[in-house]
PDB file of C-alpha atoms and ligand atoms in Angstrom:
ATOM      1  CA  MET K   1     152.883 118.580 206.936  1.00 36.00           C
ATOM      2  CA  ARG K   2     152.439 116.064 204.182  1.00 39.00           C
ATOM      3  CA  PHE K   3     150.190 118.172 201.966  1.00 42.00           C
ATOM      4  CA  THR K   4     152.523 121.138 201.815  1.00 39.00           C
ATOM      5  CA  ALA K   5     155.577 119.021 201.180  1.00 36.00           C
ATOM      6  CA  VAL K   6     153.983 116.929 198.461  1.00 37.00           C
ATOM      7  CA  CYS K   7     152.292 119.762 196.649  1.00 39.00           C
ATOM      8  CA  PHE K   8     155.139 122.147 196.958  1.00 38.00           C
ATOM      9  CA  SER K   9     157.534 119.724 195.348  1.00 39.00           C
ATOM     10  CA  ALA K  10     155.119 118.898 192.537  1.00 42.00           C
ATOM     11  CA  LEU K  11     154.288 122.519 191.875  1.00 47.00           C
ATOM     12  CA  ALA K  12     157.933 123.463 192.072  1.00 41.00           C
ATOM     13  CA  LEU K  13     158.446 120.955 189.283  1.00 41.00           C
ATOM     14  CA  VAL K  14     155.776 122.717 187.273  1.00 44.00           C
ATOM     15  CA  ALA K  15     157.417 126.049 187.931  1.00 41.00           C
ATOM     16  CA  VAL K  16     160.802 124.734 186.831  1.00 38.00           C
ATOM     17  CA  ALA K  17     159.269 123.070 183.806  1.00 40.00           C
ATOM     18  CA  CYS K  18     157.634 126.328 182.759  1.00 39.00           C
ATOM     19  CA  SER K  19     160.594 128.584 183.288  1.00 39.00           C
ATOM     20  CA  ASP K  20     163.845 128.870 181.401  1.00 39.00           C
ATOM     21  CA  SER K  21     165.576 130.952 184.013  1.00 39.00           C
ATOM     22  CA  ALA K  22     166.449 130.456 187.636  1.00 41.00           C
ATOM     23  CA  THR K  23     165.340 133.903 188.714  1.00 43.00           C
ATOM     24  CA  PRO K  24     163.124 133.943 191.793  1.00 44.00           C
ATOM     25  CA  PRO K  25     159.395 134.218 191.124  1.00 47.00           C
ATOM     26  CA  THR K  26     157.867 137.660 191.109  1.00 51.00           C
ATOM     27  CA  ALA K  27     154.200 138.590 190.929  1.00 52.00           C
ATOM     28  CA  PRO K  28     153.277 138.841 187.253  1.00 52.00           C
ATOM     29  CA  ALA K  29     151.653 142.083 186.157  1.00 55.00           C
ATOM     30  CA  VAL K  30     148.014 141.898 185.155  1.00 58.00           C
ATOM     31  CA  ALA K  31     148.499 143.712 181.849  1.00 60.00           C
ATOM     32  CA  PRO K  32     150.768 141.124 180.175  1.00 71.00           C
ATOM     33  CA  PHE K  33     148.386 138.352 181.251  1.00 73.00           C
ATOM     34  CA  ALA K  34     145.361 140.215 179.877  1.00 73.00           C
ATOM     35  CA  SER K  35     147.032 140.978 176.562  1.00 76.00           C
ATOM     36  CA  ARG K  36     148.342 137.414 176.211  1.00 73.00           C
ATOM     37  CA  LEU K  37     144.854 136.076 176.853  1.00 74.00           C
ATOM     38  CA  ALA K  38     143.257 138.537 174.401  1.00 74.00           C
ATOM     39  CA  SER K  39     145.735 137.558 171.729  1.00 73.00           C
ATOM     40  CA  ALA K  40     145.216 133.820 172.322  1.00 71.00           C
ATOM     41  CA  ASP K  41     141.459 134.341 172.375  1.00 70.00           C
ATOM     42  CA  ARG K  42     141.632 135.987 168.940  1.00 66.00           C
ATOM     43  CA  GLN K  43     143.517 132.980 167.553  1.00 65.00           C
ATOM     44  CA  ALA K  44     141.085 130.500 169.043  1.00 65.00           C
ATOM     45  CA  ASP K  45     138.500 129.072 166.695  1.00 69.00           C
ATOM     46  CA  ASP K  46     135.492 128.394 168.904  1.00 75.00           C
ATOM     47  CA  ALA K  47     134.393 125.244 167.132  1.00 79.00           C
ATOM     48  CA  HIS K  48     137.750 123.671 167.907  1.00 90.00           C
ATOM     49  CA  THR K  49     138.556 125.312 171.216  1.00 93.00           C
ATOM     50  CA  LEU K  50     137.891 124.219 174.760  1.00 96.00           C
ATOM     51  CA  ARG K  51     138.518 126.574 177.622  1.00 97.00           C
ATOM     52  CA  MET K  52     140.271 125.617 180.841  1.00 98.00           C
ATOM     53  CA  TYR K  53     138.562 127.310 183.778  1.00 98.00           C
ATOM     54  CA  ASP K  54     139.437 127.718 187.440  1.00 98.00           C
ATOM     55  CA  SER K  55     138.485 130.182 190.134  1.00 98.00           C
ATOM     56  CA  CYS K  56     141.515 130.343 192.397  1.00 98.00           C
ATOM     57  CA  ASP K  57     141.749 133.169 194.907  1.00 98.00           C
ATOM     58  CA  PRO K  58     145.329 134.468 194.531  1.00 98.00           C
ATOM     59  CA  ALA K  59     145.727 135.703 198.109  1.00 97.00           C
ATOM     60  CA  THR K  60     145.084 132.321 199.712  1.00 98.00           C
ATOM     61  CA  PHE K  61     146.484 130.005 197.033  1.00 98.00           C
ATOM     62  CA  ASN K  62     149.736 131.923 196.752  1.00 98.00           C
ATOM     63  CA  ALA K  63     150.087 132.143 200.532  1.00 98.00           C
ATOM     64  CA  VAL K  64     149.761 128.360 200.943  1.00 96.00           C
ATOM     65  CA  PHE K  65     152.614 127.744 198.515  1.00 95.00           C
ATOM     66  CA  ASN K  66     154.558 130.894 199.381  1.00 97.00           C
ATOM     67  CA  ASP K  67     154.754 131.554 195.644  1.00 97.00           C
ATOM     68  CA  PRO K  68     153.079 134.558 193.971  1.00 96.00           C
ATOM     69  CA  THR K  69     152.866 132.752 190.619  1.00 96.00           C
ATOM     70  CA  ILE K  70     150.606 129.822 191.596  1.00 97.00           C
ATOM     71  CA  CYS K  71     147.439 131.832 190.913  1.00 98.00           C
ATOM     72  CA  ILE K  72     147.662 135.015 188.806  1.00 97.00           C
ATOM     73  CA  LYS K  73     144.013 135.857 188.081  1.00 96.00           C
ATOM     74  CA  GLN K  74     141.367 136.918 190.573  1.00 96.00           C
ATOM     75  CA  GLY K  75     139.003 134.021 191.227  1.00 97.00           C
ATOM     76  CA  HIS K  76     136.489 133.562 194.009  1.00 97.00           C
ATOM     77  CA  VAL K  77     137.377 130.299 195.746  1.00 98.00           C
ATOM     78  CA  PRO K  78     139.776 130.548 198.704  1.00 98.00           C
ATOM     79  CA  PHE K  79     142.151 127.633 199.127  1.00 98.00           C
ATOM     80  CA  ASP K  80     140.405 126.193 202.196  1.00 98.00           C
ATOM     81  CA  ARG K  81     137.050 126.163 200.384  1.00 98.00           C
ATOM     82  CA  PHE K  82     138.661 124.466 197.379  1.00 98.00           C
ATOM     83  CA  ILE K  83     139.965 121.684 199.651  1.00 98.00           C
ATOM     84  CA  ALA K  84     136.633 121.451 201.505  1.00 98.00           C
ATOM     85  CA  GLU K  85     134.688 121.104 198.260  1.00 98.00           C
ATOM     86  CA  LEU K  86     137.052 118.391 197.017  1.00 98.00           C
ATOM     87  CA  THR K  87     136.749 116.580 200.333  1.00 98.00           C
ATOM     88  CA  GLN K  88     132.955 116.643 200.244  1.00 98.00           C
ATOM     89  CA  THR K  89     132.254 116.045 196.544  1.00 98.00           C
ATOM     90  CA  GLN K  90     135.524 114.775 194.954  1.00 97.00           C
ATOM     91  CA  ASN K  91     135.160 117.742 192.596  1.00 97.00           C
ATOM     92  CA  ALA K  92     135.865 121.464 192.520  1.00 98.00           C
ATOM     93  CA  ALA K  93     133.149 122.519 190.118  1.00 98.00           C
ATOM     94  CA  GLN K  94     134.761 125.713 188.875  1.00 98.00           C
ATOM     95  CA  TRP K  95     137.942 123.874 187.816  1.00 98.00           C
ATOM     96  CA  ARG K  96     136.720 122.417 184.542  1.00 98.00           C
ATOM     97  CA  PHE K  97     137.064 122.160 180.791  1.00 98.00           C
ATOM     98  CA  GLY K  98     134.244 123.627 178.761  1.00 96.00           C
ATOM     99  CA  PRO K  99     132.610 122.336 176.740  1.00 95.00           C
ATOM    100  CA  LYS K 100     133.055 118.810 178.091  1.00 96.00           C
ATOM    101  CA  ASN K 101     132.148 117.235 174.751  1.00 95.00           C
ATOM    102  CA  VAL K 102     133.328 118.284 171.297  1.00 94.00           C
ATOM    103  CA  GLU K 103     132.880 116.584 167.934  1.00 94.00           C
ATOM    104  CA  LEU K 104     135.568 117.081 165.286  1.00 93.00           C
ATOM    105  CA  ASN K 105     137.248 115.285 162.395  1.00 91.00           C
ATOM    106  CA  ALA K 106     140.280 113.042 162.777  1.00 90.00           C
ATOM    107  CA  GLY K 107     143.429 114.932 161.816  1.00 90.00           C
ATOM    108  CA  GLU K 108     142.006 118.256 162.950  1.00 92.00           C
ATOM    109  CA  ASN K 109     143.486 120.196 165.805  1.00 93.00           C
ATOM    110  CA  VAL K 110     141.741 120.703 169.091  1.00 95.00           C
ATOM    111  CA  PHE K 111     142.813 123.744 171.089  1.00 95.00           C
ATOM    112  CA  ALA K 112     142.696 124.305 174.830  1.00 96.00           C
ATOM    113  CA  LEU K 113     142.814 127.920 175.986  1.00 96.00           C
ATOM    114  CA  ASN K 114     143.700 128.505 179.628  1.00 97.00           C
ATOM    115  CA  VAL K 115     141.421 131.306 180.820  1.00 97.00           C
ATOM    116  CA  GLY K 116     142.052 130.532 184.498  1.00 97.00           C
ATOM    117  CA  GLY K 117     144.667 131.753 186.918  1.00 98.00           C
ATOM    118  CA  GLU K 118     146.587 128.505 187.402  1.00 98.00           C
ATOM    119  CA  VAL K 119     148.679 126.213 185.217  1.00 98.00           C
ATOM    120  CA  HIS K 120     146.720 123.285 183.717  1.00 98.00           C
ATOM    121  CA  THR K 121     147.441 120.482 181.283  1.00 98.00           C
ATOM    122  CA  PHE K 122     145.325 119.184 178.410  1.00 98.00           C
ATOM    123  CA  THR K 123     146.615 115.645 178.237  1.00 98.00           C
ATOM    124  CA  ARG K 124     145.225 112.876 176.054  1.00 97.00           C
ATOM    125  CA  VAL K 125     144.806 109.690 178.098  1.00 98.00           C
ATOM    126  CA  ALA K 126     143.643 106.203 177.233  1.00 97.00           C
ATOM    127  CA  GLN K 127     141.642 106.170 180.482  1.00 97.00           C
ATOM    128  CA  PHE K 128     140.925 108.964 182.911  1.00 98.00           C
ATOM    129  CA  GLY K 129     142.968 108.650 186.088  1.00 98.00           C
ATOM    130  CA  GLY K 130     144.990 110.456 188.695  1.00 98.00           C
ATOM    131  CA  GLY K 131     147.447 113.229 187.972  1.00 98.00           C
ATOM    132  CA  ILE K 132     150.764 114.352 189.421  1.00 98.00           C
ATOM    133  CA  LEU K 133     149.590 115.650 192.828  1.00 97.00           C
ATOM    134  CA  PRO K 134     148.928 112.790 195.267  1.00 97.00           C
ATOM    135  CA  LEU K 135     146.744 114.894 197.563  1.00 96.00           C
ATOM    136  CA  LEU K 136     144.388 115.973 194.768  1.00 98.00           C
ATOM    137  CA  ASN K 137     144.291 112.381 193.487  1.00 98.00           C
ATOM    138  CA  ASP K 138     143.373 111.108 196.960  1.00 98.00           C
ATOM    139  CA  LEU K 139     140.697 113.739 197.558  1.00 98.00           C
ATOM    140  CA  THR K 140     139.019 112.982 194.219  1.00 98.00           C
ATOM    141  CA  GLY K 141     139.252 109.175 194.398  1.00 97.00           C
ATOM    142  CA  ASN K 142     141.625 108.965 191.429  1.00 97.00           C
ATOM    143  CA  THR K 143     143.871 106.371 193.021  1.00 93.00           C
ATOM    144  CA  THR K 144     145.266 105.025 189.743  1.00 97.00           C
ATOM    145  CA  GLU K 145     147.463 107.575 188.017  1.00 97.00           C
ATOM    146  CA  ALA K 146     146.980 107.981 184.271  1.00 98.00           C
ATOM    147  CA  PRO K 147     150.331 106.810 182.822  1.00 98.00           C
ATOM    148  CA  GLU K 148     150.320 109.700 180.348  1.00 98.00           C
ATOM    149  CA  CYS K 149     150.578 112.091 183.308  1.00 98.00           C
ATOM    150  CA  LYS K 150     153.906 110.504 184.286  1.00 97.00           C
ATOM    151  CA  THR K 151     155.628 111.485 181.045  1.00 97.00           C
ATOM    152  CA  LEU K 152     154.715 115.152 180.752  1.00 97.00           C
ATOM    153  CA  GLU K 153     157.175 117.479 179.096  1.00 97.00           C
ATOM    154  CA  ALA K 154     157.730 121.151 179.865  1.00 96.00           C
ATOM    155  CA  ASP K 155     155.521 122.333 177.017  1.00 96.00           C
ATOM    156  CA  ASP K 156     152.605 120.213 178.262  1.00 97.00           C
ATOM    157  CA  PHE K 157     152.055 122.688 181.111  1.00 98.00           C
ATOM    158  CA  VAL K 158     149.707 125.402 179.867  1.00 97.00           C
ATOM    159  CA  ALA K 159     150.199 128.762 181.546  1.00 97.00           C
ATOM    160  CA  PRO K 160     147.309 131.155 182.182  1.00 97.00           C
ATOM    161  CA  GLY K 161     146.505 132.898 178.923  1.00 95.00           C
ATOM    162  CA  ALA K 162     148.224 130.253 176.788  1.00 96.00           C
ATOM    163  CA  LEU K 163     146.727 128.157 174.007  1.00 95.00           C
ATOM    164  CA  TYR K 164     147.621 124.450 173.721  1.00 96.00           C
ATOM    165  CA  THR K 165     147.184 122.465 170.520  1.00 95.00           C
ATOM    166  CA  ALA K 166     146.590 118.714 170.199  1.00 95.00           C
ATOM    167  CA  GLU K 167     146.111 116.912 166.901  1.00 93.00           C
ATOM    168  CA  LEU K 168     143.321 114.370 166.860  1.00 93.00           C
ATOM    169  CA  ASN K 169     144.044 110.796 165.882  1.00 92.00           C
ATOM    170  CA  THR K 170     141.483 108.385 164.509  1.00 91.00           C
ATOM    171  CA  ASP K 171     140.194 106.962 167.794  1.00 93.00           C
ATOM    172  CA  GLU K 172     136.453 107.430 167.946  1.00 94.00           C
ATOM    173  CA  ILE K 173     136.519 108.976 171.415  1.00 96.00           C
ATOM    174  CA  GLN K 174     139.590 110.737 172.746  1.00 97.00           C
ATOM    175  CA  HIS K 175     139.817 111.584 176.426  1.00 98.00           C
ATOM    176  CA  PHE K 176     141.628 114.677 177.662  1.00 98.00           C
ATOM    177  CA  GLN K 177     142.277 115.562 181.291  1.00 98.00           C
ATOM    178  CA  CYS K 178     144.287 117.936 183.423  1.00 98.00           C
ATOM    179  CA  CYS K 179     147.187 116.124 185.070  1.00 98.00           C
ATOM    180  CA  ILE K 180     147.167 118.592 187.961  1.00 98.00           C
ATOM    181  CA  HIS K 181     143.401 118.633 188.636  1.00 98.00           C
ATOM    182  CA  PRO K 182     142.321 115.187 187.391  1.00 98.00           C
ATOM    183  CA  TRP K 183     138.572 115.896 187.580  1.00 98.00           C
ATOM    184  CA  MET K 184     138.997 118.414 184.719  1.00 98.00           C
ATOM    185  CA  ARG K 185     138.016 116.215 181.788  1.00 98.00           C
ATOM    186  CA  ALA K 186     136.685 116.381 178.246  1.00 98.00           C
ATOM    187  CA  ASP K 187     135.869 113.957 175.466  1.00 97.00           C
ATOM    188  CA  VAL K 188     136.438 114.650 171.798  1.00 96.00           C
ATOM    189  CA  LYS K 189     134.377 112.496 169.454  1.00 95.00           C
ATOM    190  CA  VAL K 190     135.716 111.943 165.970  1.00 94.00           C
ATOM    191  CA  LYS K 191     133.136 112.284 163.204  1.00 90.00           C
ATOM    192  CA  HIS K 192     132.794 109.501 160.684  1.00 76.00           C
ATOM    193  CA  LEU K 193     132.367 111.087 157.304  1.00 65.00           C
ATOM    194  CA  HIS K 194     131.603 107.968 155.315  1.00 59.00           C
ATOM    195  CA  SER K 195     129.452 105.873 157.618  1.00 50.00           C
TER     196      SER K 195
HETATM  197 CU1   CU V   1     144.150 121.851 186.001  1.00 97.66          CU
END
């Protein structure tokens, strides 16, 4: 089955990239996740922070990949409905960055806090495009992969409850997307102080 093979290998890569040890995956306890998220939420400055949302249903997502760590927070969208929504609309509306537009100064940091149950990335791209999972690219019409998604490093994968930091450059508009779910997108506009 092409989907399982493709996604399993890509997600296995994510799992390897996020883990320092070769121990087999075990279901993470809810308490560490909740406390990690609470601590990251306290650090987050709302004016500079986007949140990364999803609504994965752990029972069905984890069963598809036979991996209890794919989705570690209770969401409401079973895997088959996620695929059906993508097929019909090229979008899974609850997988998103919010807000989608932020205005900040060049040189400031923008933070992305993962409040979902899955791993996401917050990757600056010159142009929005496909990510690292061919099936999700195909279903959402993102047939050209964003080159920045091909050079991700281990610390570019943002675990549930984790806070990712990107420093803004001077480009007037900077595009950020998830390289796993390429319809998750946001624009940061850089303010011009002296115009
Ligand atoms: Cu994502």
